[in-house]
Tab-separated table of C-alpha atoms in Angstrom:
chain	number	residue	atom	x	y	z
A	4	LYS	CA	-51.684	-32.829	13.244
A	5	PHE	CA	-49.403	-35.489	11.696
A	6	ASN	CA	-46.119	-34.110	13.085
A	7	VAL	CA	-44.710	-33.562	9.586
A	8	PRO	CA	-41.793	-31.069	9.592
A	9	ARG	CA	-42.277	-27.961	7.452
A	10	THR	CA	-39.164	-28.777	5.385
A	11	THR	CA	-40.535	-32.235	4.566
A	12	LEU	CA	-43.886	-30.769	3.556
A	13	ASN	CA	-42.185	-28.230	1.298
A	14	SER	CA	-40.190	-31.043	-0.326
A	15	TRP	CA	-43.411	-32.978	-1.030
A	16	LEU	CA	-45.010	-29.946	-2.640
A	17	GLU	CA	-41.948	-29.249	-4.781
A	18	ASN	CA	-41.926	-32.858	-6.045
A	19	LYS	CA	-45.720	-33.202	-6.299
A	20	ASP	CA	-45.822	-34.168	-9.997
A	21	GLN	CA	-43.106	-36.798	-9.619
A	22	ILE	CA	-44.767	-38.301	-6.545
A	23	VAL	CA	-48.166	-38.470	-8.266
A	24	ASP	CA	-46.606	-40.126	-11.339
A	25	VAL	CA	-44.965	-42.937	-9.373
A	26	ILE	CA	-48.163	-43.520	-7.376
A	27	ASP	CA	-50.168	-43.762	-10.612
A	28	ALA	CA	-47.583	-46.164	-12.023
A	29	ASP	CA	-47.758	-48.289	-8.839
A	30	THR	CA	-43.958	-48.324	-8.864
A	31	PHE	CA	-43.080	-48.147	-5.167
A	32	SER	CA	-44.052	-50.256	-2.187
A	33	VAL	CA	-46.550	-48.699	0.247
A	34	ASN	CA	-44.058	-49.334	3.049
A	35	GLN	CA	-41.255	-47.417	1.350
A	36	LYS	CA	-40.417	-44.140	3.102
A	37	GLN	CA	-38.094	-42.660	0.483
A	38	MET	CA	-38.648	-42.299	-3.256
A	39	TRP	CA	-35.358	-43.463	-4.682
A	40	THR	CA	-35.222	-43.081	-8.449
A	41	SER	CA	-32.781	-44.631	-10.872
A	42	THR	CA	-30.107	-42.621	-12.654
A	43	HIS	CA	-30.604	-44.929	-15.663
A	44	SER	CA	-34.382	-45.104	-15.966
A	45	ASP	CA	-34.182	-46.317	-19.591
A	46	ILE	CA	-32.179	-49.393	-18.595
A	47	GLU	CA	-34.479	-49.958	-15.631
A	48	ASN	CA	-37.636	-49.770	-17.766
A	49	CYS	CA	-36.201	-52.285	-20.246
A	50	LEU	CA	-35.161	-54.674	-17.477
A	51	LEU	CA	-38.559	-54.403	-15.783
A	52	ALA	CA	-40.407	-55.134	-19.056
A	53	TRP	CA	-38.176	-58.157	-19.685
A	54	LEU	CA	-38.613	-59.436	-16.106
A	55	CYS	CA	-42.424	-59.128	-16.244
A	56	GLN	CA	-42.452	-61.144	-19.460
A	57	ALA	CA	-40.151	-63.812	-18.023
A	58	ARG	CA	-42.292	-64.134	-14.904
A	59	ALA	CA	-45.446	-64.426	-17.006
A	60	GLN	CA	-43.843	-67.411	-18.762
A	61	SER	CA	-42.895	-69.044	-15.424
A	62	ILE	CA	-39.188	-68.607	-16.234
A	63	LEU	CA	-37.000	-68.730	-13.146
A	64	VAL	CA	-34.698	-65.711	-13.034
A	65	SER	CA	-31.573	-65.452	-10.884
A	66	ASN	CA	-29.655	-62.368	-9.798
A	67	PRO	CA	-26.771	-63.123	-12.214
A	68	ILE	CA	-29.263	-63.341	-15.090
A	69	LEU	CA	-30.772	-59.969	-14.158
A	70	THR	CA	-27.299	-58.483	-13.938
A	71	GLU	CA	-26.360	-59.782	-17.378
A	72	LYS	CA	-29.638	-58.552	-18.932
A	73	ALA	CA	-29.155	-55.088	-17.440
A	74	ASN	CA	-25.649	-54.888	-18.926
A	75	GLN	CA	-26.984	-56.110	-22.301
A	76	PHE	CA	-29.705	-53.463	-22.347
A	77	ALA	CA	-27.142	-50.783	-21.441
A	78	ALA	CA	-25.010	-51.813	-24.412
A	79	GLN	CA	-28.006	-51.845	-26.779
A	80	LEU	CA	-29.071	-48.408	-25.534
A	81	GLY	CA	-25.572	-47.048	-26.016
A	82	VAL	CA	-25.099	-46.209	-22.326
A	83	GLU	CA	-21.394	-46.015	-21.539
A	84	ASN	CA	-19.677	-46.588	-18.206
A	85	PHE	CA	-22.622	-48.539	-16.793
A	86	GLU	CA	-22.148	-51.674	-14.733
A	87	CYS	CA	-24.947	-53.464	-12.941
A	88	THR	CA	-23.651	-53.787	-9.393
A	89	ASN	CA	-25.285	-55.725	-6.557
A	90	GLY	CA	-26.358	-52.408	-5.014
A	91	TRP	CA	-28.013	-51.189	-8.248
A	92	LEU	CA	-29.813	-54.505	-8.643
A	93	GLU	CA	-31.096	-54.563	-5.053
A	94	ARG	CA	-32.374	-50.990	-5.390
A	95	PHE	CA	-34.094	-51.964	-8.655
A	96	LYS	CA	-35.827	-54.885	-6.937
A	97	ALA	CA	-36.834	-52.726	-3.964
A	98	ARG	CA	-38.264	-49.966	-6.193
A	99	HIS	CA	-40.453	-52.386	-8.122
A	100	GLY	CA	-41.372	-54.786	-5.332
A	101	VAL	CA	-39.586	-57.785	-6.860
A	102	PRO	CA	-39.523	-60.494	-4.168
A	103	SER	CA	-36.113	-62.101	-3.695
A	104	LEU	CA	-37.879	-65.459	-3.733
A	105	LEU	CA	-38.793	-64.992	-7.377
A	106	VAL	CA	-35.192	-64.659	-8.413
A	107	CYS	CA	-33.674	-67.497	-6.420
A	108	GLY	CA	-35.454	-70.494	-7.951
A	109	GLU	CA	-38.098	-71.648	-5.440
A	110	ALA	CA	-40.392	-72.887	-8.185
A	111	ASN	CA	-42.872	-74.912	-6.146
A	112	SER	CA	-43.280	-72.691	-3.096
A	113	ALA	CA	-43.210	-69.284	-4.800
A	114	PRO	CA	-46.766	-69.309	-6.263
A	115	GLN	CA	-48.423	-70.346	-2.991
A	116	LEU	CA	-46.414	-67.823	-1.004
A	117	LEU	CA	-47.337	-65.113	-3.493
A	118	ILE	CA	-51.016	-66.110	-3.289
A	119	ASN	CA	-50.941	-65.951	0.516
A	120	GLU	CA	-49.178	-62.582	0.461
A	121	TRP	CA	-51.659	-61.193	-2.094
A	122	LYS	CA	-54.694	-62.299	-0.089
A	123	SER	CA	-53.358	-61.222	3.296
A	124	THR	CA	-51.943	-57.805	2.365
A	125	THR	CA	-52.743	-56.286	-1.045
A	126	LEU	CA	-56.265	-57.672	-1.367
A	127	VAL	CA	-57.123	-56.731	2.226
A	128	ALA	CA	-56.039	-53.145	1.526
A	129	ILE	CA	-58.108	-53.033	-1.687
A	130	LEU	CA	-61.243	-54.333	0.058
A	131	ALA	CA	-60.798	-51.758	2.827
A	132	GLN	CA	-60.438	-48.880	0.363
A	133	TYR	CA	-63.044	-49.735	-2.319
A	134	GLU	CA	-66.694	-50.760	-2.307
A	135	PRO	CA	-67.550	-54.038	-4.137
A	136	GLN	CA	-69.059	-52.197	-7.113
A	137	ASP	CA	-65.778	-50.263	-7.527
A	138	ILE	CA	-63.503	-53.333	-7.766
A	139	TYR	CA	-63.081	-54.528	-11.372
A	140	ASN	CA	-61.252	-57.426	-12.978
A	141	ALA	CA	-60.364	-57.721	-16.680
A	142	ASP	CA	-58.936	-60.678	-18.569
A	143	GLU	CA	-58.388	-61.769	-22.175
A	144	THR	CA	-59.368	-65.007	-23.849
A	145	GLY	CA	-58.912	-66.370	-27.347
A	146	LEU	CA	-61.911	-67.353	-29.452
A	147	LEU	CA	-62.108	-69.434	-32.614
A	148	PRO	CA	-65.501	-68.259	-33.898
A	149	ASN	CA	-66.002	-70.812	-36.683
A	150	ARG	CA	-65.273	-73.884	-34.553
A	151	THR	CA	-68.713	-75.482	-34.694
A	152	LEU	CA	-68.603	-79.261	-35.032
A	153	ALA	CA	-66.042	-79.693	-37.797
A	154	PHE	CA	-63.114	-80.436	-35.539
A	155	ARG	CA	-63.084	-84.242	-35.347
A	156	GLY	CA	-59.522	-85.387	-34.675
A	157	GLU	CA	-58.054	-81.872	-34.828
A	158	LYS	CA	-55.555	-80.688	-32.266
A	159	CYS	CA	-55.631	-76.903	-32.116
A	160	SER	CA	-52.450	-75.355	-30.743
A	161	SER	CA	-52.256	-71.590	-30.248
A	162	GLY	CA	-54.822	-71.043	-32.958
A	163	LYS	CA	-52.503	-72.037	-35.804
A	164	GLN	CA	-55.012	-74.313	-37.531
A	165	THR	CA	-57.574	-71.583	-38.075
A	166	LYS	CA	-57.130	-68.261	-39.816
A	167	GLN	CA	-60.203	-66.647	-38.301
A	168	ARG	CA	-59.782	-65.866	-34.619
A	169	PHE	CA	-60.420	-63.172	-32.033
A	170	THR	CA	-58.974	-62.011	-28.736
A	171	ILE	CA	-61.683	-60.815	-26.359
A	172	LEU	CA	-61.193	-58.685	-23.237
A	173	LEU	CA	-63.930	-59.202	-20.647
A	174	ALA	CA	-64.292	-56.963	-17.597
A	175	ALA	CA	-66.780	-56.836	-14.719
A	176	ASN	CA	-66.991	-55.581	-11.155
A	177	ASN	CA	-67.124	-57.473	-7.870
A	178	ASP	CA	-70.898	-57.688	-7.451
A	179	GLY	CA	-71.610	-58.271	-11.157
A	180	SER	CA	-73.629	-55.070	-11.476
A	181	ASP	CA	-71.428	-53.673	-14.265
A	182	LYS	CA	-70.385	-55.917	-17.138
A	183	ARG	CA	-68.290	-53.696	-19.391
A	184	LYS	CA	-68.762	-53.762	-23.149
A	185	LEU	CA	-66.618	-56.520	-24.698
A	186	LEU	CA	-63.390	-55.481	-26.412
A	187	VAL	CA	-62.986	-57.667	-29.526
A	188	ILE	CA	-59.680	-57.749	-31.417
A	189	GLY	CA	-59.886	-59.243	-34.894
A	190	LYS	CA	-57.546	-59.615	-37.858
A	191	SER	CA	-59.519	-57.579	-40.389
A	192	ALA	CA	-59.544	-53.792	-40.030
A	193	LYS	CA	-62.697	-53.376	-42.117
A	194	PRO	CA	-64.753	-56.572	-42.113
A	195	CYS	CA	-68.223	-56.570	-43.614
A	196	PHE	CA	-70.672	-55.278	-41.004
A	197	ASN	CA	-73.581	-55.004	-43.493
A	198	GLY	CA	-73.845	-51.256	-43.300
A	199	ILE	CA	-73.471	-51.027	-39.507
A	200	GLN	CA	-70.978	-48.354	-38.464
A	201	ILE	CA	-68.187	-49.718	-36.300
A	202	ASN	CA	-69.058	-47.349	-33.421
A	203	ARG	CA	-72.602	-48.764	-33.395
A	204	LEU	CA	-71.545	-52.369	-32.884
A	205	PRO	CA	-72.584	-53.990	-29.583
A	206	VAL	CA	-68.869	-54.413	-28.773
A	207	GLN	CA	-65.685	-52.352	-29.041
A	208	TYR	CA	-63.890	-53.610	-32.146
A	209	THR	CA	-60.287	-53.115	-33.214
A	210	ALA	CA	-57.797	-55.124	-35.277
A	211	ASN	CA	-54.207	-56.050	-35.949
A	212	LYS	CA	-52.687	-58.747	-38.140
A	213	LYS	CA	-52.342	-61.290	-35.289
A	214	ALA	CA	-55.634	-60.452	-33.526
A	215	TRP	CA	-53.569	-60.115	-30.343
A	216	MET	CA	-53.764	-57.806	-27.365
A	217	VAL	CA	-50.915	-55.278	-27.527
A	218	SER	CA	-49.938	-52.565	-25.084
A	219	THR	CA	-51.413	-49.675	-27.079
A	220	ILE	CA	-54.838	-51.326	-27.301
A	221	PHE	CA	-54.816	-52.081	-23.577
A	222	GLU	CA	-53.709	-48.559	-22.723
A	223	GLU	CA	-56.502	-47.016	-24.800
A	224	TYR	CA	-59.031	-49.373	-23.171
A	225	VAL	CA	-57.940	-48.322	-19.669
A	226	HIS	CA	-58.000	-44.624	-20.594
A	227	THR	CA	-61.551	-45.067	-21.953
A	228	LEU	CA	-62.581	-46.704	-18.666
A	229	ASP	CA	-60.878	-43.876	-16.774
A	230	ARG	CA	-62.826	-41.204	-18.688
A	231	ASP	CA	-66.075	-43.049	-18.033
A	232	MET	CA	-65.372	-43.243	-14.292
A	233	VAL	CA	-64.465	-39.535	-14.210
A	234	ARG	CA	-67.883	-38.773	-15.750
A	235	GLN	CA	-69.538	-40.965	-13.096
A	236	LYS	CA	-67.428	-39.310	-10.351
A	237	ARG	CA	-66.176	-42.700	-9.164
A	238	LYS	CA	-62.809	-44.016	-8.008
A	239	VAL	CA	-62.237	-47.656	-8.974
A	240	VAL	CA	-59.479	-50.254	-9.036
A	241	LEU	CA	-58.899	-52.430	-12.127
A	242	ILE	CA	-57.137	-55.711	-11.359
A	243	VAL	CA	-55.288	-57.430	-14.233
A	244	ASP	CA	-52.557	-60.027	-14.656
A	245	ASN	CA	-48.992	-59.041	-15.489
A	246	CYS	CA	-49.208	-60.062	-19.137
A	247	PRO	CA	-46.510	-58.401	-21.317
A	248	ALA	CA	-49.274	-56.529	-23.155
A	249	HIS	CA	-50.384	-54.845	-19.902
A	250	PRO	CA	-48.042	-51.879	-19.371
A	251	ARG	CA	-48.005	-49.573	-16.374
A	252	ILE	CA	-50.089	-46.513	-17.242
A	253	THR	CA	-49.605	-43.028	-15.848
A	254	GLY	CA	-51.976	-40.068	-15.842
A	255	LEU	CA	-55.089	-41.973	-14.760
A	256	LYS	CA	-57.525	-39.862	-12.730
A	257	ALA	CA	-60.188	-42.308	-11.572
A	258	VAL	CA	-58.748	-45.789	-12.191
A	259	ARG	CA	-56.045	-47.449	-10.133
A	260	LEU	CA	-54.333	-50.229	-12.082
A	261	GLN	CA	-53.383	-53.171	-9.852
A	262	PHE	CA	-51.355	-56.125	-11.137
A	263	LEU	CA	-51.770	-59.658	-9.832
A	264	PRO	CA	-48.741	-61.694	-8.692
A	265	PRO	CA	-47.224	-63.759	-11.524
A	266	ASN	CA	-48.328	-67.358	-12.147
A	267	THR	CA	-51.232	-67.117	-9.688
A	268	THR	CA	-54.214	-66.167	-11.855
A	269	SER	CA	-56.015	-69.510	-11.416
A	270	HIS	CA	-56.259	-68.643	-7.695
A	271	THR	CA	-56.433	-64.847	-7.741
A	272	GLN	CA	-58.224	-63.756	-10.930
A	273	PRO	CA	-62.046	-63.926	-10.714
A	274	LEU	CA	-62.741	-63.935	-14.461
A	275	ASP	CA	-60.298	-66.807	-14.870
A	276	SER	CA	-62.111	-68.686	-12.124
A	277	ASP	CA	-65.230	-69.537	-14.159
A	278	VAL	CA	-66.642	-66.377	-15.765
A	279	ILE	CA	-64.853	-66.823	-19.096
A	280	ARG	CA	-65.819	-70.485	-19.322
A	281	ASN	CA	-69.447	-69.598	-18.610
A	282	PHE	CA	-69.287	-67.011	-21.408
A	283	LYS	CA	-67.895	-69.644	-23.787
A	284	LEU	CA	-70.546	-72.164	-22.758
A	285	HIS	CA	-73.253	-69.742	-23.887
A	286	TYR	CA	-71.332	-68.926	-27.083
A	287	ARG	CA	-70.798	-72.587	-28.050
A	288	HIS	CA	-74.395	-73.433	-27.179
A	289	ASP	CA	-75.587	-70.765	-29.600
A	290	LEU	CA	-73.305	-72.179	-32.312
A	291	ALA	CA	-74.656	-75.665	-31.709
A	292	MET	CA	-78.229	-74.353	-31.889
A	293	HIS	CA	-77.528	-72.657	-35.225
A	294	ALA	CA	-75.996	-75.876	-36.556
A	295	LEU	CA	-79.071	-77.841	-35.461
A	296	ILE	CA	-81.533	-75.341	-36.968
A	297	ALA	CA	-79.572	-75.249	-40.236
A	298	ALA	CA	-79.587	-79.033	-40.438
A	299	ASP	CA	-83.325	-79.131	-39.732
A	300	SER	CA	-83.979	-76.717	-42.612
A	301	ARG	CA	-81.398	-78.476	-44.813
A	302	ASN	CA	-79.238	-75.366	-45.035
A	303	THR	CA	-75.539	-74.823	-44.393
A	304	PHE	CA	-74.682	-72.775	-41.329
A	305	LYS	CA	-72.088	-70.108	-42.175
A	306	MET	CA	-70.309	-67.856	-39.710
A	307	ASP	CA	-69.075	-64.333	-40.459
A	308	VAL	CA	-67.562	-61.610	-38.268
A	309	LEU	CA	-70.817	-59.734	-37.654
A	310	ARG	CA	-72.744	-62.854	-36.685
A	311	SER	CA	-69.916	-63.958	-34.405
A	312	ILE	CA	-69.889	-60.547	-32.680
A	313	THR	CA	-73.665	-60.720	-32.248
A	314	ILE	CA	-73.368	-64.126	-30.584
A	315	MET	CA	-70.549	-62.842	-28.346
A	316	LYS	CA	-72.781	-60.014	-27.126
A	317	LYS	CA	-75.633	-62.445	-26.483
A	318	ALA	CA	-73.338	-64.855	-24.595
A	319	TRP	CA	-71.963	-62.035	-22.398
A	320	ASP	CA	-75.508	-60.843	-21.631
A	321	LEU	CA	-76.403	-64.379	-20.508
A	322	VAL	CA	-73.601	-64.519	-17.920
A	323	GLU	CA	-75.497	-63.870	-14.700
A	324	LYS	CA	-74.340	-61.337	-12.104
A	325	GLU	CA	-74.581	-64.109	-9.491
A	326	THR	CA	-72.048	-66.146	-11.482
A	327	ILE	CA	-69.627	-63.207	-11.526
A	328	ALA	CA	-70.134	-62.460	-7.814
A	329	ASN	CA	-69.499	-66.107	-6.937
A	330	CYS	CA	-66.243	-66.122	-8.914
A	331	PHE	CA	-65.062	-63.025	-7.034
A	332	HIS	CA	-66.013	-64.782	-3.795
A	333	HIS	CA	-64.073	-67.883	-4.873
A	334	CYS	CA	-60.955	-65.667	-5.172
A	335	SER	CA	-61.489	-64.238	-1.633
A	336	PHE	CA	-62.912	-60.856	-2.680
A	337	THR	CA	-65.948	-61.297	-0.415
A	338	ARG	CA	-66.472	-63.027	2.918
A	339	GLU	CA	-70.155	-63.866	2.488
A	340	GLN	CA	-71.251	-66.392	-0.098
A	341	PRO	CA	-73.476	-64.634	-2.694
A	342	ALA	CA	-76.766	-66.138	-3.796
A	343	GLU	CA	-75.811	-69.101	-5.947
A	344	LYS	CA	-77.393	-69.844	-9.314
A	345	SER	CA	-77.808	-73.456	-10.300
A	346	GLU	CA	-75.308	-74.344	-12.990
A	347	SER	CA	-77.441	-77.312	-14.032
A	348	GLU	CA	-80.093	-74.863	-15.240
A	349	GLU	CA	-77.548	-72.958	-17.314
A	350	SER	CA	-76.112	-76.078	-18.938
A	351	SER	CA	-79.255	-78.218	-19.280
A	352	HIS	CA	-80.347	-76.493	-22.491
A	353	PHE	CA	-76.872	-77.037	-23.922
A	354	ASN	CA	-77.001	-80.726	-22.976
A	355	ASN	CA	-80.382	-81.079	-24.698
A	356	THR	CA	-79.005	-79.481	-27.873
A	357	VAL	CA	-76.033	-81.855	-27.846
A	358	ASP	CA	-78.378	-84.843	-27.429
A	359	GLN	CA	-80.388	-83.723	-30.459
A	360	LEU	CA	-77.226	-83.280	-32.528
A	361	ARG	CA	-76.154	-86.795	-31.561
A	362	ILE	CA	-79.501	-88.175	-32.697
A	363	VAL	CA	-79.060	-86.715	-36.191
A	364	SER	CA	-75.370	-87.791	-36.265
A	365	LEU	CA	-74.042	-84.213	-36.256
A	366	TRP	CA	-72.070	-84.537	-33.024
A	367	PRO	CA	-68.752	-86.466	-33.262
A	368	THR	CA	-68.658	-89.462	-30.954
A	369	ASP	CA	-65.140	-88.671	-29.771
A	370	VAL	CA	-65.869	-85.081	-28.691
A	371	SER	CA	-67.199	-84.212	-25.228
A	372	GLN	CA	-69.098	-81.062	-24.315
A	373	GLY	CA	-66.052	-79.902	-22.360
A	374	ASP	CA	-63.812	-80.324	-25.409
A	375	PHE	CA	-66.276	-78.296	-27.470
A	376	ILE	CA	-66.391	-75.437	-24.947
A	377	ASP	CA	-62.613	-75.413	-24.386
A	378	VAL	CA	-61.511	-75.926	-27.998
A	379	ASP	CA	-59.772	-72.520	-27.988
A	380	ALA	CA	-58.487	-72.607	-24.399
A	381	VAL	CA	-54.827	-72.590	-25.502
A	382	VAL	CA	-55.112	-69.838	-28.116
A	383	SER	CA	-52.471	-67.144	-27.564
A	384	VAL	CA	-53.864	-63.690	-26.767
A	385	SER	CA	-50.699	-61.569	-26.741
A	386	GLU	CA	-47.291	-61.452	-28.362
A	387	LEU	CA	-44.004	-61.950	-26.590
A	388	THR	CA	-41.680	-58.967	-26.954
A	389	SER	CA	-38.085	-59.369	-28.129
A	390	ASP	CA	-35.180	-57.541	-26.506
A	391	SER	CA	-34.846	-55.292	-29.545
A	392	ASP	CA	-38.543	-54.416	-29.342
A	393	ILE	CA	-38.185	-53.592	-25.655
A	394	VAL	CA	-35.205	-51.366	-26.347
A	395	ALA	CA	-36.932	-49.641	-29.234
A	396	ALA	CA	-40.009	-49.169	-27.011
A	397	GLN	CA	-42.202	-49.520	-30.028
A	398	SER	CA	-45.689	-50.518	-29.002
A	399	THR	CA	-47.579	-49.614	-32.134
A	400	ILE	CA	-50.466	-51.716	-33.357
A	401	ASP	CA	-49.557	-53.874	-36.305
A	402	LYS	CA	-51.269	-52.750	-39.465
A	403	PRO	CA	-53.701	-55.387	-40.675
A	404	ASP	CA	-52.380	-57.513	-43.459
A	405	HIS	CA	-53.910	-57.306	-46.919
A	406	ASP	CA	-52.972	-60.867	-47.721
A	407	ASP	CA	-54.718	-64.163	-48.237
A	408	ASP	CA	-55.888	-64.255	-44.602
A	409	GLU	CA	-57.959	-61.091	-44.926
A	410	GLU	CA	-59.115	-62.042	-48.426
A	411	GLU	CA	-60.373	-65.378	-47.123
A	412	GLU	CA	-62.102	-63.650	-44.198
A	413	ASN	CA	-63.819	-61.208	-46.544
A	414	ASN	CA	-64.928	-64.091	-48.743
A	415	ASN	CA	-66.559	-65.694	-45.694
A	416	ASN	CA	-68.577	-62.570	-44.938
A	417	ILE	CA	-72.266	-62.959	-45.621
A	418	LEU	CA	-73.724	-59.966	-47.430
A	419	HIS	CA	-77.298	-59.144	-46.458
A	420	PRO	CA	-79.400	-56.614	-48.344
A	421	PRO	CA	-80.723	-53.703	-46.251
A	422	ILE	CA	-83.689	-54.857	-44.167
A	423	LYS	CA	-86.852	-52.794	-44.547
A	424	ILE	CA	-88.525	-51.556	-41.377
A	425	ALA	CA	-91.837	-53.090	-42.430
A	426	ALA	CA	-90.142	-56.506	-42.657
A	427	GLY	CA	-88.772	-56.026	-39.141
A	428	ILE	CA	-92.228	-55.199	-37.763
A	429	ALA	CA	-93.672	-58.275	-39.499
A	430	ALA	CA	-90.916	-60.429	-37.970
A	431	VAL	CA	-91.738	-59.161	-34.467
A	432	ASP	CA	-95.443	-59.810	-35.038
A	433	MET	CA	-94.659	-63.356	-36.185
A	434	LEU	CA	-92.498	-63.932	-33.115
A	435	GLN	CA	-95.305	-62.749	-30.833
A	436	LEU	CA	-97.677	-65.161	-32.589
A	437	LEU	CA	-95.205	-68.022	-32.145
A	438	LEU	CA	-94.900	-67.338	-28.413
A	439	ALA	CA	-98.694	-67.211	-28.075
A	440	GLN	CA	-99.062	-70.543	-29.866
A	441	GLN	CA	-96.466	-72.085	-27.538
A	442	GLY	CA	-98.165	-70.639	-24.457
A	443	ILE	CA	-95.212	-68.368	-23.593
A	444	GLU	CA	-95.894	-64.970	-22.039
A	445	ASP	CA	-94.114	-62.359	-24.181
A	446	ALA	CA	-94.240	-59.464	-21.698
A	447	ALA	CA	-90.811	-60.334	-20.286
A	448	TYR	CA	-89.245	-59.986	-23.735
A	449	GLN	CA	-90.659	-56.463	-24.322
A	450	LEU	CA	-91.727	-57.337	-27.869
A	451	SER	CA	-94.638	-54.891	-27.726
A	452	HIS	CA	-92.215	-52.105	-26.843
A	453	LEU	CA	-89.982	-53.191	-29.730
A	454	SER	CA	-92.937	-52.917	-32.123
A	455	VAL	CA	-93.553	-49.339	-30.920
A	456	VAL	CA	-89.872	-48.471	-31.493
A	457	LEU	CA	-89.963	-49.843	-35.043
A	458	ALA	CA	-93.239	-48.056	-35.764
A	459	SER	CA	-91.673	-44.756	-34.645
A	460	LEU	CA	-88.933	-45.299	-37.238
A	461	VAL	CA	-91.601	-45.568	-39.955
A	462	SER	CA	-93.164	-42.248	-38.934
A	463	THR	CA	-89.707	-40.640	-38.824
């Protein structure tokens, strides 16, 4: 049917495992007819990891620099009689789809050319192969959870002025129908969750001493997504940037991992378009509301890890599917404009809260709403890898420190006594009464159903 010679077909079958591995790793160009592999794969893997990191930092890399780095890695690996020739380097670039433009110094034109190439070739192929609900994007952002209003005159750089911080991975699909559970990376391995088991949190929680995304955490996240899609009998594509903490992953059965071109995420990554900022708007609004309520009751608003996670979950729930779909459309993932949700409605409540805080002199005069939302915009989310780390290929999660940072974090945790079920039922009843007094219909909030659930716990 396809005019494939029998000898060629036999060769494919004999090399089936190797072919499947390189397809899973997205190593070769779709236009490549032969699968040339390197005789020094260890040197090649080190050079590729270094190049991805350099490109992520917008570092211009020339052919002589690549040649020198390859020779350095060979020496560090103890490989004798290796010399990076022009032929070896060109084959390396061809195997991994490294455009010559990226290694010749065209700083201004390279990003736009890469964007055009992505949208006209790779993205077109993805849209032809996958339905909108099967196209996912994931991206990290830094979060300083205790940045309420006490930041007058502060200049936060990479999160160095605050010891409590998180890295959050958000992921959603093209039409906004599936917002994946947030992955939250903290600094404390065992923060106080007031008796709540870590697997019952409304987010996935893990930790290392820098609260950074590292390759092992990302790999486990993708494998978890892959297992979920296998259970659902779906084939999906997960689009991510080429951050050093995002390694190529083999052995995936239902997820195809697709990397964006370097230095183009503001034009090609939907979550970076406006989804993350919308999430942070809701998060900061909730913080401002808590500060206002605490001031009204003459109490001090304190933030701990559990409360911060609860607010994160609430903020992610409040990001509308229309907002996500519009951000995918903005990055050329759809031709038709989705139904648009008025942003003024989403931000009007936040503006009202800010006005009230200004009235009671709790909002600094030199801080805008944008500054408040973007206070952690420059927080680092992943660690740069040294040459020795690349050679050692050690991608283990740092063990959380047991130093002053964790001790301070534990001291900030708010311990709550166990809440009795009867008190919970009384709280729901009081909330229903409040809504009735304010003339608000409570059916949409399913409070009656919640009362039934709590009552069933009493009988149990």
